[in-house]
Coordinates of C-alpha atoms in Angstrom, one line a residue:
M22 CA 24.0 0.4 -43.3
S23 CA 22.2 -2.8 -42.9
S24 CA 22.2 -5.1 -46.0
E25 CA 19.2 -7.0 -44.6
P26 CA 16.0 -6.6 -46.7
A27 CA 13.4 -4.4 -45.3
S28 CA 10.9 -6.3 -43.0
A29 CA 7.3 -5.8 -42.5
P30 CA 6.1 -3.1 -40.2
L31 CA 6.0 -3.7 -36.5
R32 CA 2.5 -5.1 -36.2
L33 CA 2.0 -7.4 -33.2
T34 CA -0.8 -9.5 -32.3
G35 CA -2.6 -8.9 -28.9
R36 CA -0.7 -11.7 -27.2
Q37 CA 2.6 -10.4 -28.6
W38 CA 1.8 -7.0 -27.2
L39 CA 1.2 -8.7 -23.9
I40 CA 4.6 -10.4 -23.9
C41 CA 6.2 -7.1 -24.7
A42 CA 4.4 -5.4 -21.9
I43 CA 5.4 -8.0 -19.4
A44 CA 9.0 -7.9 -20.5
A45 CA 9.1 -4.1 -20.4
L46 CA 7.6 -4.1 -16.9
G47 CA 10.2 -6.6 -15.7
F48 CA 12.9 -4.4 -17.2
L49 CA 11.4 -1.2 -15.8
F50 CA 11.4 -2.6 -12.3
D51 CA 14.9 -4.1 -12.7
T52 CA 16.3 -0.6 -12.9
Y53 CA 13.7 0.8 -10.5
E54 CA 15.1 -1.5 -7.8
L55 CA 18.9 -1.1 -8.7
L56 CA 18.7 2.7 -8.9
M57 CA 16.8 3.0 -5.6
L58 CA 20.0 2.3 -3.6
P59 CA 21.8 5.6 -4.5
L60 CA 18.6 7.4 -3.2
I61 CA 18.1 5.6 0.0
V62 CA 21.4 4.6 1.1
R63 CA 22.2 7.8 2.9
P64 CA 18.7 8.2 5.0
A65 CA 18.7 4.4 5.5
L66 CA 22.1 4.3 7.2
A67 CA 21.4 7.4 9.0
E68 CA 18.4 5.7 10.7
L69 CA 19.7 2.1 11.0
V70 CA 23.3 2.9 11.9
G71 CA 23.5 6.5 12.8
A72 CA 26.3 7.0 10.2
T73 CA 26.7 10.0 7.9
P74 CA 28.8 10.3 4.6
G75 CA 32.4 10.5 5.1
S76 CA 32.5 8.5 8.3
P77 CA 34.1 5.1 8.4
E78 CA 30.8 3.3 9.5
F79 CA 28.9 4.9 6.5
S80 CA 31.8 3.9 3.9
R81 CA 31.7 0.4 5.2
W82 CA 27.9 -0.1 5.2
A83 CA 27.5 1.7 1.9
A84 CA 30.2 -0.4 0.4
L85 CA 28.5 -3.6 1.6
L86 CA 25.2 -2.5 0.3
F87 CA 26.6 -1.5 -3.1
Y88 CA 28.8 -4.6 -3.6
V89 CA 27.5 -7.6 -1.7
P90 CA 24.1 -7.8 -3.3
A91 CA 25.9 -7.5 -6.7
V92 CA 28.0 -10.5 -5.9
C93 CA 25.0 -12.6 -4.9
G94 CA 23.2 -11.4 -7.9
G95 CA 26.0 -12.4 -10.0
L96 CA 26.5 -15.8 -8.6
F97 CA 22.9 -16.8 -8.4
G98 CA 22.2 -15.0 -11.8
M99 CA 24.7 -17.2 -13.4
L100 CA 22.9 -20.1 -12.0
G101 CA 19.7 -18.5 -13.2
G102 CA 20.9 -18.3 -16.7
Y103 CA 21.7 -22.1 -16.4
L104 CA 18.3 -22.8 -15.2
T105 CA 16.8 -20.7 -18.0
D106 CA 18.4 -23.0 -20.4
W107 CA 17.4 -26.1 -18.6
F108 CA 13.9 -25.4 -17.4
G109 CA 12.6 -22.7 -19.8
R110 CA 12.5 -18.9 -20.3
R111 CA 8.9 -18.3 -19.1
R112 CA 9.1 -20.2 -15.8
V113 CA 12.4 -18.6 -14.6
L114 CA 11.1 -15.1 -15.8
V115 CA 8.0 -15.3 -13.7
W116 CA 9.6 -16.6 -10.5
S117 CA 12.5 -14.2 -10.7
I118 CA 10.1 -11.1 -11.0
L119 CA 8.1 -12.4 -7.9
L120 CA 11.4 -12.9 -5.9
Y121 CA 12.5 -9.4 -6.3
A122 CA 9.2 -7.9 -5.9
V123 CA 8.6 -9.5 -2.5
S124 CA 12.2 -8.9 -1.4
A125 CA 11.8 -5.3 -2.1
F126 CA 8.5 -5.1 -0.2
A127 CA 10.1 -6.9 2.9
A128 CA 13.2 -4.6 2.8
G129 CA 10.9 -1.6 3.6
F130 CA 10.4 -3.1 7.0
A131 CA 14.2 -3.6 7.8
T132 CA 15.0 -3.0 11.4
S133 CA 18.8 -3.4 11.0
P134 CA 21.5 -2.9 8.3
E135 CA 22.1 -6.6 8.3
M136 CA 18.3 -7.3 7.5
L137 CA 18.4 -4.6 4.8
L138 CA 21.6 -6.1 3.2
V139 CA 20.1 -9.6 3.1
L140 CA 17.0 -8.4 1.5
R141 CA 18.8 -6.3 -0.9
C142 CA 20.8 -9.4 -1.9
T143 CA 17.5 -11.4 -2.7
T144 CA 16.2 -8.5 -4.6
F145 CA 19.5 -8.2 -6.6
V146 CA 19.2 -12.0 -7.3
G147 CA 15.7 -11.7 -8.9
V148 CA 16.8 -8.8 -10.9
C149 CA 19.8 -10.5 -12.3
V150 CA 18.0 -13.6 -13.2
E151 CA 15.0 -11.8 -14.8
F152 CA 17.2 -9.8 -17.1
V153 CA 18.8 -13.0 -18.7
A154 CA 15.4 -14.9 -18.8
G155 CA 13.6 -11.9 -20.4
I156 CA 16.3 -11.3 -23.0
A157 CA 16.4 -14.9 -24.1
W158 CA 12.6 -15.2 -24.1
L159 CA 12.1 -12.1 -26.3
A160 CA 15.0 -13.1 -28.7
E161 CA 13.4 -16.4 -29.4
L162 CA 9.8 -15.3 -29.5
F163 CA 10.8 -12.7 -32.2
P164 CA 13.4 -14.5 -34.4
E165 CA 13.2 -12.3 -37.4
P166 CA 16.3 -10.1 -37.1
R167 CA 15.0 -6.6 -37.7
L168 CA 11.8 -7.2 -35.6
R169 CA 13.9 -8.7 -32.9
E170 CA 16.1 -5.7 -32.8
K171 CA 13.1 -3.3 -32.5
V172 CA 11.4 -5.4 -29.8
L173 CA 14.5 -5.8 -27.7
G174 CA 15.5 -2.1 -28.1
I175 CA 12.0 -0.8 -27.3
T176 CA 11.3 -3.1 -24.3
Q177 CA 14.9 -2.4 -22.8
A178 CA 14.2 1.3 -23.1
F179 CA 11.7 0.9 -20.3
A180 CA 14.6 0.1 -17.9
S181 CA 15.3 3.9 -18.0
V182 CA 11.7 4.7 -17.4
G183 CA 12.1 2.6 -14.2
G184 CA 15.0 5.1 -13.3
L185 CA 12.9 8.0 -14.0
L186 CA 9.9 6.4 -12.0
V187 CA 12.0 5.7 -8.8
S188 CA 13.4 9.3 -9.0
L189 CA 9.9 10.8 -9.2
V190 CA 8.6 8.4 -6.5
Y191 CA 11.2 9.2 -4.1
K192 CA 10.9 12.9 -4.7
F193 CA 7.2 12.8 -4.0
L194 CA 7.8 10.7 -0.9
A195 CA 10.5 13.0 0.4
S196 CA 8.4 16.2 -0.4
G197 CA 5.6 15.3 2.2
L198 CA 3.8 12.3 0.8
A199 CA 5.6 9.8 3.2
A200 CA 4.1 11.7 6.2
K201 CA 0.7 10.9 5.0
L202 CA 1.2 7.2 4.8
P203 CA 0.9 4.7 7.7
A204 CA 4.0 4.6 10.0
I205 CA 6.7 2.1 9.5
A206 CA 8.9 1.2 12.5
G207 CA 7.5 4.2 14.4
G208 CA 8.2 6.7 11.6
H209 CA 7.4 8.0 8.1
Q210 CA 10.9 7.6 6.4
P211 CA 10.6 8.0 2.7
W212 CA 13.2 5.4 1.9
R213 CA 11.0 2.7 3.4
Y214 CA 8.0 3.5 1.3
A215 CA 10.3 3.6 -1.7
L216 CA 11.3 0.0 -1.1
I217 CA 7.8 -1.2 -0.5
S218 CA 6.7 0.2 -3.9
G219 CA 8.9 -2.5 -5.5
L220 CA 6.0 -5.0 -5.0
I221 CA 4.0 -3.3 -7.9
P222 CA 5.2 -5.6 -10.9
A223 CA 4.2 -8.8 -9.0
L224 CA 0.6 -7.7 -9.1
P225 CA -0.2 -7.7 -12.9
L226 CA 2.2 -10.7 -13.3
I227 CA 0.0 -12.9 -11.2
L228 CA -3.0 -12.0 -13.3
V229 CA -1.4 -12.6 -16.7
R230 CA 0.8 -15.5 -16.0
P231 CA -1.3 -18.1 -17.7
W232 CA -1.4 -16.3 -21.0
L233 CA 2.4 -16.1 -21.3
P234 CA 3.8 -18.6 -23.9
E235 CA 7.1 -20.4 -23.5
S236 CA 9.8 -19.8 -26.2
P237 CA 8.7 -22.0 -29.2
I238 CA 12.2 -22.6 -30.1
W239 CA 13.2 -23.9 -26.7
R240 CA 9.9 -25.9 -26.3
E241 CA 10.2 -27.6 -29.7
K242 CA 13.9 -28.7 -29.1
K243 CA 13.1 -29.8 -25.5
A244 CA 10.2 -31.8 -26.7
A245 CA 12.2 -33.4 -29.7
G246 CA 15.0 -34.3 -27.4
T247 CA 17.5 -32.2 -29.4
L248 CA 18.1 -29.5 -26.9
A249 CA 21.7 -30.1 -25.7
R250 CA 22.5 -29.6 -22.1
P251 CA 23.7 -26.2 -21.1
S252 CA 27.4 -26.1 -19.9
F253 CA 29.6 -23.3 -18.6
F254 CA 32.6 -25.1 -20.1
E255 CA 31.2 -24.8 -23.5
L256 CA 31.3 -21.1 -23.1
F257 CA 35.1 -21.3 -23.3
T258 CA 35.5 -23.6 -26.2
P259 CA 37.5 -22.1 -29.1
R260 CA 34.2 -21.2 -31.0
L261 CA 32.9 -19.1 -28.0
R262 CA 35.9 -18.3 -25.8
R263 CA 36.7 -14.9 -27.2
A264 CA 33.2 -13.6 -27.3
T265 CA 32.6 -14.9 -23.8
I266 CA 35.7 -13.2 -22.3
V267 CA 35.5 -9.9 -24.1
A268 CA 31.9 -9.3 -23.6
A269 CA 32.3 -10.1 -19.9
I270 CA 35.1 -7.5 -19.6
L271 CA 33.2 -4.8 -21.6
S272 CA 30.1 -5.5 -19.6
A273 CA 32.1 -5.0 -16.4
V274 CA 33.3 -1.7 -17.8
G275 CA 29.8 -0.3 -18.5
F276 CA 28.7 -1.4 -14.9
A277 CA 31.9 0.2 -13.5
F278 CA 30.9 3.5 -15.2
A279 CA 27.5 3.3 -13.8
F280 CA 28.0 2.2 -10.3
G281 CA 31.6 3.8 -9.7
A282 CA 30.7 7.1 -11.1
I283 CA 27.2 7.9 -12.4
Q284 CA 25.3 6.3 -9.4
Q285 CA 27.5 8.2 -6.9
G286 CA 26.1 11.5 -8.3
P287 CA 23.1 11.8 -5.9
S288 CA 25.5 11.5 -2.9
I289 CA 28.0 13.8 -4.2
V290 CA 25.6 16.7 -5.2
T291 CA 24.4 17.2 -1.7
G292 CA 28.0 18.3 -0.7
L293 CA 28.4 20.8 -3.6
E294 CA 28.2 24.6 -3.1
G295 CA 24.7 25.8 -3.5
V296 CA 23.2 22.7 -2.2
K297 CA 25.1 21.7 1.0
D298 CA 23.7 24.6 3.0
L299 CA 20.0 23.9 2.1
P300 CA 17.5 22.3 4.4
R301 CA 17.5 18.5 4.4
P302 CA 14.2 18.2 2.4
A303 CA 15.7 20.4 -0.2
Q304 CA 18.9 18.4 -0.3
E305 CA 16.9 15.2 -0.8
G306 CA 15.1 17.0 -3.7
A307 CA 18.4 17.8 -5.3
R308 CA 19.4 14.1 -5.0
A309 CA 16.2 13.0 -6.7
N310 CA 16.5 15.7 -9.4
L311 CA 20.0 14.6 -10.4
Q312 CA 18.8 11.0 -10.5
F313 CA 15.9 12.1 -12.7
V314 CA 18.2 13.9 -15.1
Q315 CA 20.5 10.8 -15.1
E316 CA 17.5 8.6 -16.2
I317 CA 16.4 11.1 -18.9
G318 CA 19.9 10.7 -20.2
G319 CA 19.9 7.0 -20.0
L320 CA 16.4 6.9 -21.8
V321 CA 17.9 9.0 -24.6
G322 CA 20.8 6.6 -24.8
R323 CA 18.5 3.4 -25.0
I324 CA 16.4 4.9 -27.7
L325 CA 19.5 6.0 -29.6
L326 CA 20.8 2.5 -29.3
A327 CA 17.6 1.0 -30.4
V328 CA 17.4 3.1 -33.6
L329 CA 21.1 2.7 -34.5
A330 CA 21.0 -1.1 -33.9
I331 CA 18.7 -1.5 -36.8
Y332 CA 20.9 0.4 -39.3
I333 CA 24.6 -0.2 -38.2
V334 CA 25.8 -3.7 -39.2
S335 CA 29.0 -3.7 -37.2
R336 CA 28.3 -4.6 -33.6
R337 CA 31.8 -3.4 -32.6
K338 CA 31.3 0.0 -34.3
L339 CA 28.0 0.4 -32.6
L340 CA 29.4 -0.2 -29.2
G341 CA 32.2 2.1 -29.9
L342 CA 29.9 5.0 -30.5
F343 CA 28.9 4.7 -26.8
L344 CA 31.9 3.4 -25.1
L345 CA 34.8 5.6 -26.5
P346 CA 33.1 9.0 -25.6
A347 CA 32.0 7.7 -22.2
A348 CA 35.7 7.0 -21.4
V349 CA 36.4 10.6 -21.8
V350 CA 33.3 12.3 -20.6
L351 CA 32.9 10.7 -17.1
P352 CA 36.4 11.2 -15.7
V353 CA 36.4 14.9 -16.8
V354 CA 32.8 15.5 -15.4
F355 CA 33.4 14.0 -11.9
Y356 CA 36.8 15.7 -11.6
L357 CA 35.5 19.0 -12.4
A358 CA 32.2 18.8 -10.5
P359 CA 33.3 20.2 -7.1
S360 CA 34.7 23.4 -8.6
H361 CA 31.9 23.8 -11.3
G362 CA 28.7 23.1 -9.2
P363 CA 25.5 21.1 -9.4
T364 CA 24.4 22.5 -12.8
F365 CA 27.7 21.3 -14.4
L366 CA 27.3 17.8 -12.6
S367 CA 23.7 17.5 -13.9
V368 CA 24.7 18.3 -17.5
G369 CA 27.7 15.9 -17.5
V370 CA 25.6 13.2 -15.8
F371 CA 23.0 13.4 -18.5
F372 CA 25.4 12.8 -21.2
G373 CA 27.4 10.3 -19.3
A374 CA 24.3 8.4 -18.6
M375 CA 23.2 8.6 -22.3
L376 CA 26.5 7.0 -23.4
V377 CA 26.7 4.3 -20.6
I378 CA 23.0 3.2 -20.2
G379 CA 23.0 2.9 -24.1
Q380 CA 25.6 0.2 -23.6
F381 CA 23.4 -1.8 -21.2
S382 CA 20.7 -2.1 -24.0
Y383 CA 23.6 -3.0 -26.4
W384 CA 24.3 -6.3 -24.6
G385 CA 20.6 -7.4 -24.8
N386 CA 20.8 -7.0 -28.6
Y387 CA 24.3 -8.5 -29.1
L388 CA 24.5 -11.5 -26.8
P389 CA 21.4 -13.5 -28.2
R390 CA 23.3 -13.4 -31.5
V391 CA 26.4 -15.1 -30.1
Y392 CA 25.1 -18.1 -28.4
P393 CA 23.0 -21.0 -29.5
T394 CA 19.6 -21.9 -28.0
H395 CA 20.9 -24.4 -25.4
L396 CA 23.5 -21.8 -24.2
R397 CA 21.8 -18.6 -24.5
G398 CA 20.8 -18.0 -21.1
T399 CA 24.0 -19.3 -19.8
G400 CA 26.2 -17.2 -22.0
E401 CA 24.2 -14.0 -21.4
S402 CA 24.3 -14.7 -17.6
F403 CA 28.1 -15.0 -17.6
A404 CA 28.7 -11.8 -19.5
V405 CA 26.1 -9.6 -17.7
N406 CA 25.9 -11.2 -14.3
V407 CA 29.6 -12.3 -13.8
G408 CA 31.3 -9.7 -15.7
G409 CA 28.9 -6.8 -15.3
R410 CA 27.1 -7.3 -11.9
M411 CA 29.7 -9.2 -9.8
I412 CA 32.9 -7.5 -11.3
G413 CA 31.8 -4.2 -12.7
T414 CA 29.5 -3.2 -9.8
S415 CA 32.4 -3.5 -7.3
A416 CA 33.4 -0.1 -8.7
G417 CA 30.7 1.2 -6.4
A418 CA 32.4 -0.1 -3.5
V419 CA 35.9 1.0 -4.7
T420 CA 34.6 4.5 -5.1
V421 CA 33.2 4.7 -1.6
L422 CA 36.4 3.1 0.0
L423 CA 38.7 5.5 -2.0
I424 CA 37.0 8.6 -0.5
T425 CA 39.4 8.7 2.5
R426 CA 42.4 7.9 0.3
V427 CA 42.0 10.5 -2.6
A428 CA 43.2 14.0 -1.9
G429 CA 40.6 16.7 -1.6
T430 CA 39.8 19.8 0.3
N431 CA 36.8 18.3 1.9
P432 CA 34.9 14.8 1.8
T433 CA 32.7 15.8 -1.3
V434 CA 35.9 16.7 -3.4
S435 CA 37.5 13.5 -2.4
Y436 CA 34.3 11.7 -3.3
A437 CA 34.0 13.2 -6.7
H438 CA 37.6 12.6 -7.4
A439 CA 37.4 9.0 -6.4
A440 CA 34.5 8.6 -8.9
A441 CA 36.6 10.2 -11.6
L442 CA 39.5 8.0 -11.0
V443 CA 37.4 4.8 -11.2
A444 CA 35.8 6.0 -14.3
L445 CA 39.2 6.8 -15.9
V446 CA 40.4 3.1 -15.1
A447 CA 37.4 1.6 -16.4
G448 CA 37.5 3.6 -19.5
V449 CA 41.2 2.7 -20.2
I450 CA 40.4 -1.0 -19.9
G451 CA 37.3 -0.6 -22.1
V452 CA 39.1 1.2 -24.9
I453 CA 41.9 -1.5 -24.9
V454 CA 39.6 -4.5 -25.0
W455 CA 36.8 -3.0 -27.3
R456 CA 38.9 -3.7 -30.5
W457 CA 38.8 -7.5 -29.7
L458 CA 35.0 -7.9 -29.6
P459 CA 34.0 -10.3 -32.4
E460 CA 31.3 -9.8 -34.8
P461 CA 28.3 -12.1 -34.8
D462 CA 27.8 -14.4 -37.8
P463 CA 26.3 -12.2 -40.4
D464 CA 24.0 -15.1 -41.5
E465 CA 22.9 -15.6 -37.8
R466 CA 19.3 -16.3 -37.1
T467 CA 18.0 -17.1 -33.6
A468 CA 18.0 -20.9 -33.5

């Protein structure tokens, strides 16, 4: 249990509520954009390439769409973290949200897989930068430890609301709403309207931007000339090296669970008994339903993390409560899914998402406590963007490419077993590395 004295109730001013609302909106649409791909990749490639799951062409383009944007997001996200420390949290936060909103809107008008890939890359860049800037911004606007844990936990929980929202939006679009909207590229494909809806967060942001304050800690140090220049090399000095490396590996493990296994669920479920023979609209509904269940699980995991983070002092123990069970649950669920059907997969994905998505919120709480002000964005960016989004998300491409190399009676069985294998490898790495995660300074304050 926490030894810190009880703090005042969570009573925020109107401006602080505005700050939390903008951060929550940013986190919500981060996930909204990222989790859109598992829903749209199949119909988008069917229209743009004429490829179907299991074909070499589908595997190649799906792998590119899952991984290349992640690499771009990781590279430019790392630069964005550096710029967050150099130019300030608010400025980078605002422009990153505008970047991914406009890119998502334009992707809805893609006329080729290459165009879709490029715009998914710029969308991913905005998402990766926004997360780092948003976490650093909130951590410094709310420096009191217990209040900061609450604010970070609650606002990050909205990321899972984004997953729920994209599932609902796509379900409504696929069930007939898209047919009532203006034609795009000569048709009414739901995946196009889903992409266009990513413009939504830019609209309120344009209106409230003048009322968003800069981080007072960053601003004061910058004005006084005491803000040291950010440096990637400093992340690997003896004081920070262990935290930097271990956090990057464990972040990669969490993203590997998500992209290599959980996010493959919507594509796998359409090939399971009880779903594969349904009409196409019903199959799309099954995909959206599984995504919805996944995000309910993720939301429960984020809320659980937000509560536990206030009371559990050991950060390593807190992560272990999510990481260690996930290392067992996910390989078992995906290995058995083809023989146990869509209901089994849905239940397994719920608990798997609860354990994995909770880890994503964990890093938003842990990393600001490890790095000083002038390295906060840079350090967070390296762990989450390089470790998680660049390395970890490659698991999505690995799973797709393994489909033709893993034994199975049909492509769906091979697909599920490939996801199970990737989750197993990620889990073994996570269990081995987890014990080396350093605890933050117990006397730490965001400074």
